[in-house]
Coordinates of C-alpha atoms and ligand atoms in Angstrom, one line a residue:
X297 CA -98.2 -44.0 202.7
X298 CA -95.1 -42.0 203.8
X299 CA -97.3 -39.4 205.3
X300 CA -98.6 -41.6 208.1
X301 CA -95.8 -41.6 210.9
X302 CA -96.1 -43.6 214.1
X303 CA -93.9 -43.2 217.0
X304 CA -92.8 -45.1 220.3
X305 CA -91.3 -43.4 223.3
X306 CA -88.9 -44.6 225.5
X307 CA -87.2 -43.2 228.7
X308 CA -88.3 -40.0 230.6
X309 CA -91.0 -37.8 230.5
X310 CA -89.2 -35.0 229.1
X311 CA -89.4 -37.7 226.1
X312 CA -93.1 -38.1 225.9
X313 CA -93.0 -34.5 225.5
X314 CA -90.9 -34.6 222.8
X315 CA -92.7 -37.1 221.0
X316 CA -95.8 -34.3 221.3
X317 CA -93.6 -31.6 219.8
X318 CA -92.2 -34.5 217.2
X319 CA -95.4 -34.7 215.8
X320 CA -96.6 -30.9 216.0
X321 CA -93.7 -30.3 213.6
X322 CA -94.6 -32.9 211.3
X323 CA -97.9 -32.1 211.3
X324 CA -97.3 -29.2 209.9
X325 CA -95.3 -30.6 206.6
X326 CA -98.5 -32.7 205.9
X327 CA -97.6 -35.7 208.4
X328 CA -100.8 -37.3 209.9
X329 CA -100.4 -39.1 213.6
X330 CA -101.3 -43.4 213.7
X331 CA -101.2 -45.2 216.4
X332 CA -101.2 -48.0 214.2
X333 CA -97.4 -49.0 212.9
X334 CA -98.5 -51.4 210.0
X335 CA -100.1 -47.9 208.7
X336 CA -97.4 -46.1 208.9
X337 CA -95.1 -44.6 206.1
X338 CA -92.7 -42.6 208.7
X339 CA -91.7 -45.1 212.1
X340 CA -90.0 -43.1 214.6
X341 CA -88.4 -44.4 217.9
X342 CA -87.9 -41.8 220.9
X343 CA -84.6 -43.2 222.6
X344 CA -83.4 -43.3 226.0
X345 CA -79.6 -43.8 226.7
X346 CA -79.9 -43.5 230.5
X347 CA -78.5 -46.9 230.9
X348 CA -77.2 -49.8 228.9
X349 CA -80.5 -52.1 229.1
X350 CA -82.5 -48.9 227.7
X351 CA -80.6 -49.1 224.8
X352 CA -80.5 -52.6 224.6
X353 CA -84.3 -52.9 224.7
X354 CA -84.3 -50.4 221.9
X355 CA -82.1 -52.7 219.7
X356 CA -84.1 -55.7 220.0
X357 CA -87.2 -53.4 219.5
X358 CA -85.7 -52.4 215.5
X359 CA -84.6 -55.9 215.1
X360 CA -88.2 -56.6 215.8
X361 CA -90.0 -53.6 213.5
X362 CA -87.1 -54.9 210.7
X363 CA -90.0 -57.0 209.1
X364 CA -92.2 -54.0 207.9
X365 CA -89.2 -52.6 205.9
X366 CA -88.8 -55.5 204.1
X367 CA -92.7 -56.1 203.6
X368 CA -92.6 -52.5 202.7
X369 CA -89.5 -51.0 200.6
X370 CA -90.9 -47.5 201.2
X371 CA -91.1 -47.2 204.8
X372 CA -88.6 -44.8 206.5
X373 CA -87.6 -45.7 210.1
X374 CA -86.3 -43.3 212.6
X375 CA -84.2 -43.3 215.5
X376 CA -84.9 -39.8 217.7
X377 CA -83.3 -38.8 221.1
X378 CA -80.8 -39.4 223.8
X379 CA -79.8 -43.0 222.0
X380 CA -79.9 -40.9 218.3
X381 CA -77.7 -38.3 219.9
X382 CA -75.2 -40.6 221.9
X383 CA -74.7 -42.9 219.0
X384 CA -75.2 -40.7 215.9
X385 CA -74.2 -42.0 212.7
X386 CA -72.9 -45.3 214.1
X387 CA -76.7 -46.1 214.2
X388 CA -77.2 -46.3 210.5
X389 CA -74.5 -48.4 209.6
X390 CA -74.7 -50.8 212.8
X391 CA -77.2 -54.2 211.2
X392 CA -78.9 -51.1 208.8
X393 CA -82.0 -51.1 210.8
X394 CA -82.8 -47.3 210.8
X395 CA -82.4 -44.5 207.5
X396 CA -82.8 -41.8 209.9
X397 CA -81.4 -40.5 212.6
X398 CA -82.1 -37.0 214.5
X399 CA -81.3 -36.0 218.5
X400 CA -83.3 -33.9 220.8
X401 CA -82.4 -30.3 219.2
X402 CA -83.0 -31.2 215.4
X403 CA -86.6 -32.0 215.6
X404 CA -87.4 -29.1 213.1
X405 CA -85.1 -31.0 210.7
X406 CA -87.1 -33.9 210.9
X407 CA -88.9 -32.9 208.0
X408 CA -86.2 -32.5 205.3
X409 CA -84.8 -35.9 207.0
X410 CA -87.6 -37.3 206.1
X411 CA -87.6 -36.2 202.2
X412 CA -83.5 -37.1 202.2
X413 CA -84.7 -40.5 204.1
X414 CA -87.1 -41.4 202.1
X415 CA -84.8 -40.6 198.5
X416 CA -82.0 -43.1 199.7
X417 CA -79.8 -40.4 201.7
X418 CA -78.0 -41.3 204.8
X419 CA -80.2 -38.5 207.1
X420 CA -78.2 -37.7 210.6
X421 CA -78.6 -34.3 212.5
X422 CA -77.3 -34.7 216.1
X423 CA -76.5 -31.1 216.2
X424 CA -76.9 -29.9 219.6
X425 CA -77.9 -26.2 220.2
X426 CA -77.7 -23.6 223.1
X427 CA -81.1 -22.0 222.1
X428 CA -83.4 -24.3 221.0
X429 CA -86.7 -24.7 223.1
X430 CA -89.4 -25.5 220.7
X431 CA -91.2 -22.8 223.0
X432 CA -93.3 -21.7 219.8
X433 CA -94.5 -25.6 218.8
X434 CA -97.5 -26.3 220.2
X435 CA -97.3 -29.9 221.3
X436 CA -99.8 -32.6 219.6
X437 CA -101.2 -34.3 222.4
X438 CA -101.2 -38.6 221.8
X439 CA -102.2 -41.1 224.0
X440 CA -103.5 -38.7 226.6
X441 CA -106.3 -39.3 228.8
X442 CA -107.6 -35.6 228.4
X443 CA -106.9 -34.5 232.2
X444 CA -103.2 -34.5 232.9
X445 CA -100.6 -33.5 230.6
X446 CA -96.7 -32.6 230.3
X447 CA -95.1 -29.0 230.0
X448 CA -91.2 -28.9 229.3
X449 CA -90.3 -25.6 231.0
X450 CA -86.3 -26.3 230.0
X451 CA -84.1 -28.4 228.1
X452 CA -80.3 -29.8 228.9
X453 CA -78.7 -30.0 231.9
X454 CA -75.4 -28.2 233.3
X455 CA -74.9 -31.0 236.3
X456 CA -72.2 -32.8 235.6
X457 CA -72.9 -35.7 237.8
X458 CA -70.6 -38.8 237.2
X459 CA -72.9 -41.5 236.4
X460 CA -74.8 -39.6 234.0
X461 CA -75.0 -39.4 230.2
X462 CA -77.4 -36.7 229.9
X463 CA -75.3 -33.4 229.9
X464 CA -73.7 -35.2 226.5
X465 CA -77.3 -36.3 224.9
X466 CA -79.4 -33.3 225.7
X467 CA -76.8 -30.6 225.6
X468 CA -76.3 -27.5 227.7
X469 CA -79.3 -26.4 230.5
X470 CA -81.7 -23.5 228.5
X471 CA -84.6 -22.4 229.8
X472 CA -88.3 -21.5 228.3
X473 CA -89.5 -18.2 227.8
X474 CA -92.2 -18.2 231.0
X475 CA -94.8 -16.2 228.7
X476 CA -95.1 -19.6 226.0
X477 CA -95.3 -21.9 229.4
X478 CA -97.7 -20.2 230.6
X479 CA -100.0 -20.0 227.5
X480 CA -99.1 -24.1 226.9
X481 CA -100.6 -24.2 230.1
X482 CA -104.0 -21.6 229.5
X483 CA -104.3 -23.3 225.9
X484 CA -104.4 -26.7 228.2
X485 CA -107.0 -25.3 230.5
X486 CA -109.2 -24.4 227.7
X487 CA -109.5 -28.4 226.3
X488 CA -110.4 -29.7 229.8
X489 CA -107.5 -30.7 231.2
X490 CA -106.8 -30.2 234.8
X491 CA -103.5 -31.0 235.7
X492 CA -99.8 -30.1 234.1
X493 CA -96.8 -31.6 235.3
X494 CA -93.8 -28.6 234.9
X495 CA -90.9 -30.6 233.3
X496 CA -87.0 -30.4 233.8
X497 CA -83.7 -32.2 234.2
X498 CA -83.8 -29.5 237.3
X499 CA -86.5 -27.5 237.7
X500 CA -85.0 -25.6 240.4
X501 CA -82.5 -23.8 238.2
X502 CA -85.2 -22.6 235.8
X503 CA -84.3 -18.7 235.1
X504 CA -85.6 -17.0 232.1
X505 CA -83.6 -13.4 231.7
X506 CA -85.3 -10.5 230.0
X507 CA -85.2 -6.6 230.3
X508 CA -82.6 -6.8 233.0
X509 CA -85.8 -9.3 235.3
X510 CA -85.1 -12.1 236.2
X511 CA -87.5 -15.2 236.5
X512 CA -86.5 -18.1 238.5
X513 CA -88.8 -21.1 239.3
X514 CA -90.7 -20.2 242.5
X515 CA -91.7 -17.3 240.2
X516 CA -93.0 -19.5 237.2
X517 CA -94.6 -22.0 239.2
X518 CA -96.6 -19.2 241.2
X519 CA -97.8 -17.7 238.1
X520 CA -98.5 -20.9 236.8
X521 CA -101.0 -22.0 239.7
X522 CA -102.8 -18.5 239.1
X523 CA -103.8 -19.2 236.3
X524 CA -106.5 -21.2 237.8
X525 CA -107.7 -23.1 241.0
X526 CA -108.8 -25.4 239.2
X527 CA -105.6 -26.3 237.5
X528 CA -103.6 -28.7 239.5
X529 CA -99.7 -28.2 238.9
X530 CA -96.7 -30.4 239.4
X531 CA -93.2 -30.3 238.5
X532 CA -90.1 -32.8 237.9
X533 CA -87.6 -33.2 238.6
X534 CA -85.7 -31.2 241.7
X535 CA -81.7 -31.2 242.8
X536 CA -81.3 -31.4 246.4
X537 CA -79.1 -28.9 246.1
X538 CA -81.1 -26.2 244.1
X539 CA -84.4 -26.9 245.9
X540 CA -84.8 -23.5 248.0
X541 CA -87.2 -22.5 251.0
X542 CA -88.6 -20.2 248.5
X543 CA -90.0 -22.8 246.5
X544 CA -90.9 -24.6 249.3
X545 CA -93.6 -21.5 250.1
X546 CA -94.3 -21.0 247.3
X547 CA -95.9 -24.4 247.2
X548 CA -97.4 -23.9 250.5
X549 CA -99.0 -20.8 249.4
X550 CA -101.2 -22.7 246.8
X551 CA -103.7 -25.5 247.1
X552 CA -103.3 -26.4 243.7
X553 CA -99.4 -26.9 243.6
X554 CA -99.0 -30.3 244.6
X555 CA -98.0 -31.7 247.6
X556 CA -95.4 -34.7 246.2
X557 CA -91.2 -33.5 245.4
X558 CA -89.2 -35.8 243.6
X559 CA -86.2 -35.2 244.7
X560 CA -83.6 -37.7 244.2
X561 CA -80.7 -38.7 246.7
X562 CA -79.0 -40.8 244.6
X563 CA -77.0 -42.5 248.1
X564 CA -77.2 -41.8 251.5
X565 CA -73.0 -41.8 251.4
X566 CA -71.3 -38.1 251.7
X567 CA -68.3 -40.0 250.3
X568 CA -70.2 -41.5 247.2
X569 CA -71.8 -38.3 246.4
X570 CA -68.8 -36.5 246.4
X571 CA -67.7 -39.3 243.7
X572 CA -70.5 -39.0 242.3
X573 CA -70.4 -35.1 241.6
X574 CA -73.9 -34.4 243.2
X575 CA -72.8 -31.2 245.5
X576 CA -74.5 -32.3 248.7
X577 CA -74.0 -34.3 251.5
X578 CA -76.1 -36.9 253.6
X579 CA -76.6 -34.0 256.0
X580 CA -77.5 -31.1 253.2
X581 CA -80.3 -33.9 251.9
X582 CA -81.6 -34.7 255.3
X583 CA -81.8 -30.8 256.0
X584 CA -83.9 -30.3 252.9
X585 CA -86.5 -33.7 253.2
X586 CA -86.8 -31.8 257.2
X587 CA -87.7 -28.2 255.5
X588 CA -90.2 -29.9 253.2
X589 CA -92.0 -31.5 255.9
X590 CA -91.5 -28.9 258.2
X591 CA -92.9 -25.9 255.2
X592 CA -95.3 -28.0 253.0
X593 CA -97.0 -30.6 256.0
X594 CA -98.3 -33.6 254.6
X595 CA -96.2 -33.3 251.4
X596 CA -95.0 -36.7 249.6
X597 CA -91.8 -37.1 248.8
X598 CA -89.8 -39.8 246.1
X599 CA -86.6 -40.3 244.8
X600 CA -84.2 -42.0 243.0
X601 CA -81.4 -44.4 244.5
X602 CA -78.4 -46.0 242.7
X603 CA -76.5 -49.4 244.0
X604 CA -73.5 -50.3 243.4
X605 CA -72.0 -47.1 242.1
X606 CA -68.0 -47.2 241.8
X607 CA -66.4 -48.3 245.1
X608 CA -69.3 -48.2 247.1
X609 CA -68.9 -50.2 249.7
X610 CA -71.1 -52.2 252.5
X611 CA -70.5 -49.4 255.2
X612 CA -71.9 -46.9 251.8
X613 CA -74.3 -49.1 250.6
X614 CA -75.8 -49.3 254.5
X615 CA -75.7 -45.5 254.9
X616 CA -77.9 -45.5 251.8
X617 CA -80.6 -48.0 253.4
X618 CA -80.7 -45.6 256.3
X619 CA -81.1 -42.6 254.8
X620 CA -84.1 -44.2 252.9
X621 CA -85.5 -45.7 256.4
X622 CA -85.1 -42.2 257.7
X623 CA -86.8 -40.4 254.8
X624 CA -89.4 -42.8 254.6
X625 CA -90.0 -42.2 251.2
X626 CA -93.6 -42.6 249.7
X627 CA -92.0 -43.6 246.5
X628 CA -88.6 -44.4 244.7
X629 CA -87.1 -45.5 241.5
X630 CA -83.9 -47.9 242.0
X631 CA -81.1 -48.5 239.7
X632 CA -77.9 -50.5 239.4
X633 CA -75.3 -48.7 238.6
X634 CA -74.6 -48.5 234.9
X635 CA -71.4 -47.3 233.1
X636 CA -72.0 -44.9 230.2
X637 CA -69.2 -44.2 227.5
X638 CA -68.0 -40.9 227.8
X639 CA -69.0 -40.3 231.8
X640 CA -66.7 -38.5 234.2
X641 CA -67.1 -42.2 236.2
X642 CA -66.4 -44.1 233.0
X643 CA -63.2 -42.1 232.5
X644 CA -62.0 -41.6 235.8
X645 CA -63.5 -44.7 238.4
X646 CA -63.6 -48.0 238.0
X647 CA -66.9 -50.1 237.7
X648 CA -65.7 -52.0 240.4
X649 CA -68.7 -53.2 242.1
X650 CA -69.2 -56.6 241.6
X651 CA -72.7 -57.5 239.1
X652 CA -74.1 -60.0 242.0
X653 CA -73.1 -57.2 244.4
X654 CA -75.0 -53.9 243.0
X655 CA -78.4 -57.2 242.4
X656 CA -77.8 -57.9 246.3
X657 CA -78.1 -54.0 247.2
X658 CA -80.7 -53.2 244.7
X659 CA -82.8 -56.3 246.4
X660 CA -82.6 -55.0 249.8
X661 CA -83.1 -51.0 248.4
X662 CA -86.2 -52.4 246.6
X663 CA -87.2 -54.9 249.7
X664 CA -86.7 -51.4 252.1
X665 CA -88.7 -49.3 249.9
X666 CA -91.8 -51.6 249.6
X667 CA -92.0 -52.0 253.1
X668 CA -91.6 -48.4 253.2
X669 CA -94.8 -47.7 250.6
X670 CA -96.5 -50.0 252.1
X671 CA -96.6 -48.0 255.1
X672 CA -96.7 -44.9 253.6
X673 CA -100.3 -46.7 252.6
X674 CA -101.4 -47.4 254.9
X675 CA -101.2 -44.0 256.8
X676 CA -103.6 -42.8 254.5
X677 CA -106.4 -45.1 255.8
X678 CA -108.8 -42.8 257.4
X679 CA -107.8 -39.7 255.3
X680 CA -110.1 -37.7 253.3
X681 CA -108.3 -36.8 249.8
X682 CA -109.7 -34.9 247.1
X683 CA -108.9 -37.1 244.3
X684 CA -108.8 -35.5 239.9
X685 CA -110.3 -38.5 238.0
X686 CA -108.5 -39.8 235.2
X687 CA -110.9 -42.8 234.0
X688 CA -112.3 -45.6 234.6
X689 CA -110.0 -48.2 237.2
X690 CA -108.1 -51.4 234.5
X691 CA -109.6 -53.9 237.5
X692 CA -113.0 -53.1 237.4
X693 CA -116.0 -51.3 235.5
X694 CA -117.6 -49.6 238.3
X695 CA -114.4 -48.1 239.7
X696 CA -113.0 -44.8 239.0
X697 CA -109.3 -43.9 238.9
X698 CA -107.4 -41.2 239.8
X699 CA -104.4 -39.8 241.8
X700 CA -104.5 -37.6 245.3
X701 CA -101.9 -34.6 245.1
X702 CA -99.6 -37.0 246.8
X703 CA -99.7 -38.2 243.4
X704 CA -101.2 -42.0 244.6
X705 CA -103.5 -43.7 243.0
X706 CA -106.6 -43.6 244.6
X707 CA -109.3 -46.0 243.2
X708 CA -113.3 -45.6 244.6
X709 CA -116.9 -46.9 243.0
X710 CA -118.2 -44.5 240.7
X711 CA -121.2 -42.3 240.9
X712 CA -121.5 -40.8 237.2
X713 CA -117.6 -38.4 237.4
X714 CA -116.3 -38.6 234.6
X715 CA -112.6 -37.4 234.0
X716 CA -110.9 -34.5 235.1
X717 CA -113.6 -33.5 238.0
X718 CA -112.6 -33.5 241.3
X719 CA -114.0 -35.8 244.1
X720 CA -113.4 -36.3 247.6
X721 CA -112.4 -40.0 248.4
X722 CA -112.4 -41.4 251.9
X723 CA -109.7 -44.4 251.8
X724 CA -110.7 -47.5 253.2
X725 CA -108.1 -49.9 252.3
X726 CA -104.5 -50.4 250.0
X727 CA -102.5 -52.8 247.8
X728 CA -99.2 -52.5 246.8
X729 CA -100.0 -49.9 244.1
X730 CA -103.1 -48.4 245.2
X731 CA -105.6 -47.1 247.5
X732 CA -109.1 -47.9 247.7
X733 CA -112.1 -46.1 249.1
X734 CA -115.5 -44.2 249.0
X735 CA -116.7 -41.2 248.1
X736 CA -116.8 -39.1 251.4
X737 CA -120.1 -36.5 251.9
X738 CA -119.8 -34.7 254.4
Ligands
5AD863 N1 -76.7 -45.9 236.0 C1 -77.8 -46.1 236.8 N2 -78.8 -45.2 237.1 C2 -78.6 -44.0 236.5 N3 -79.4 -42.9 236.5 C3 -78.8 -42.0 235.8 N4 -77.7 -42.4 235.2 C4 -77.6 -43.7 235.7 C5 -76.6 -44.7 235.4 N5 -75.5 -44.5 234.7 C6 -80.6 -42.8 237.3 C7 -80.5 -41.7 238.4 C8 -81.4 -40.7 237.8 C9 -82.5 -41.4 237.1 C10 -83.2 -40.7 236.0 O1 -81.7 -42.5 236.5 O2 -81.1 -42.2 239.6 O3 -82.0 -39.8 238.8
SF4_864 FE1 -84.7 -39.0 229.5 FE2 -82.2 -39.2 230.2 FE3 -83.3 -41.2 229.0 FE4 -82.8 -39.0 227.7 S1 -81.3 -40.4 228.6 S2 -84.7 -40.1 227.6 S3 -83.1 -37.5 229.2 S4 -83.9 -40.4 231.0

């Protein structure tokens, strides 16, 4: 019973990735994968700390999975991660919902945690380490749909921006040794998928150091989209500051790199970056959204905006809305402003933003933003795109879905593709989410 072990991700990508390596390791002490958690002996939970209702969805999620313990006295559950790391031994003792708990550089302890676990010892490793990569695990691939799949190229992250916890839960920026990305990447190839998303706290300070070469990230992501045409590549996530022209041509030079950046502004305020420790200005981000659509034409670009961050005010909060309008990004992912223990912004600034204040910015962000999609959408009507199916659309039988190298979601009637081909999709017509069209012939 003990050898079946189930897990549940939360938070980032870099997390589902994780999870894949999580598993690899315990599949090689004799663990077997379920996505079924009434069959599991071994429950683990992959934990995001990134803001307080990430953690407090986790806590009602044990509180929840509390029953299976007591139906079964065997069971072993398992707290992983950022939240494992953050909170570390704490964890155990807080409402004894969890016998384990292991952050993100300990996964080949998991194991021996396991065995300690399972005889009644309290099992915590929340070492952090300067080396670890898990470049030689070879990642067991759950709940994919066989096309598109993650590649961590680095782990940690030397920014300290204010807000953030995850310099303290992931530990110091290290990067992979290019030759094991690469293979990850051929190995992929080989089973059929067609796409691999490159991943990073900041991708654009990737450098890998060996017989006096240097490789930074323009570098690896050439040789990655070498491997073959038919590979599609993305990467996450970039730092306005560290995204360079090279990289910019780089992506230019190849079809298959896609044409979408995630680069996140944070706020359109110089003042609240500088608070905010992000080591560029509103001019310095508007200079580097120009280059990208002046290098890589017709390239998407998302982000990431925070309201309500320590004194930001109206006049801040405004320059933020503009710098969004000007952008006009395709895409963004909008926060609150959320305190984290241990911060340079819990220790130094107060959270002085009022609650309904950062919920009336976030509103208008969100409002802007949707109108701004929206658009974005409907741009697209008339385009040709050459669309990688991932399966069948959740609306409808007949329609296939898959995602443009803008990374949208393009949906179109079938005609016998099945996933991971490539198929040229004239759009038609959006929603909110989506685009819809035909398959073009020319
Ligand atoms: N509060 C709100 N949002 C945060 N993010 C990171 N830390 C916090 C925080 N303390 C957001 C940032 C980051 C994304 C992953 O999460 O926008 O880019
Ligand atoms: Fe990912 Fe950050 Fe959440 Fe950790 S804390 S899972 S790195 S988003």
């Amino acid at each position: 019973m003990l050898k079946k072990v189930y897990i549940e991700t939360y938070g980032c990508q870099m997390n589902v990735a994780d999870s894949e390596v999580v598993v690899s390791i315990l599949s090689d002490h004799g663990f077997e994968h379920t996505s079924s958690i009434e069959d599991a002996g071994l429950i683990l939970i992959n934990t995001c700390s990134i803001r307080e209702n990430a953690e407090q969805r986790i806590w009602g999620r044990l509180r929840a999975i509390g029953h299976f313990k007591r139906k079964n006295g065997d069971l072993v559950i398992g707290l992983i991660g950022c939240m494992a790391e953050r909170l570390k031994e704490q964890v155990i003792e807080k409402e004894h919902l969890v016998d384990l708990v292991a952050g993100p550089d300990s996964y080949r302890e998991l194991p021996l945690l396991v065995a300690e676990a399972h005889e009644g010892h309290k099992a915590v490793n929340v070492l952090l380490s300067r080396e670890e990569t898990y470049a030689d695990i070879s990642p067991v691939r759950m709940d994919s749909n066989g096309v598109s799949s993650f590649v961590s190229i680095m782990r940690g992250c030397n920014n300290m921006c204010a807000y953030c916890v995850v310099p303290y839960v992931r530990g110091a920026e290290r990067s992979r040794d290019p030759g094991s990305v690469l293979n990850e990447i051929r190995i992929l190839k080989e089973k059929g998928y067609r796409e691999v998303t490159l991943l990073g706290q900041n991708v654009d300070s990737y450098l890998w150091k060996e017989d006096g070469r240097a490789t930074g990230f323009p570098e690896l992501l050439e040789k990655a989209a070498m491997i073959d045409p038919i590979m599609r590549i993305r990467f996450s996530t970039s730092h306005p500051k560290d995204i360079s022209d090279d990289l910019l041509y780089t992506i230019a030079r190849h079809g298959n790199i896609c044409r979408h950046i995630h680069l996140p502004a944070q706020s359109g305020s110089s003042r609240i970056l500088k608070l905010m420790n992000r080591e560029y200005t509103r001019e310095w981000y508007m200079e580097r959204v120009s280059a990208i659509k002046r290098i890589i034409p017709g390239c998407a670009i998302s982000t990431d905006m925070i309201a309500g961050f320590c004194t930001e005010t109206e006049e801040d909060h405004k320059e933020s809305l503009s710098l969004m309008e000007w952008a006009g990004f395709d895409f963004a992912y909008m926060f609150k402003y959320s305190e984290r223990p241990g911060t340079k912004a819990a220790r130094r600034y107060r959270d002085d933003v009022e609650d309904e204040v950062k919920t009336r910015r976030l509103n208008e962000i969100i409002a802007l933003q949707n109108r701004m999609s929206a658009r974005s959408k409907k741009l697209d009507i008339g385009q040709v795109y050459e669309v990688l199916v991932e399966g069948r659309s959740k609306r409808s039988a007949e329609f296939l879905s898959g995602r443009n190298s803008q990374n949208k979601v393009v949906v179109f009637p079938g005609n016998g593709q099945k996933p991971g081909e490539y198929v040229n999709v004239m759009i038609e017509r959006c929603t909110s989410a989506t685009l819809i069209g035909t398959i073009f012939v020319h």
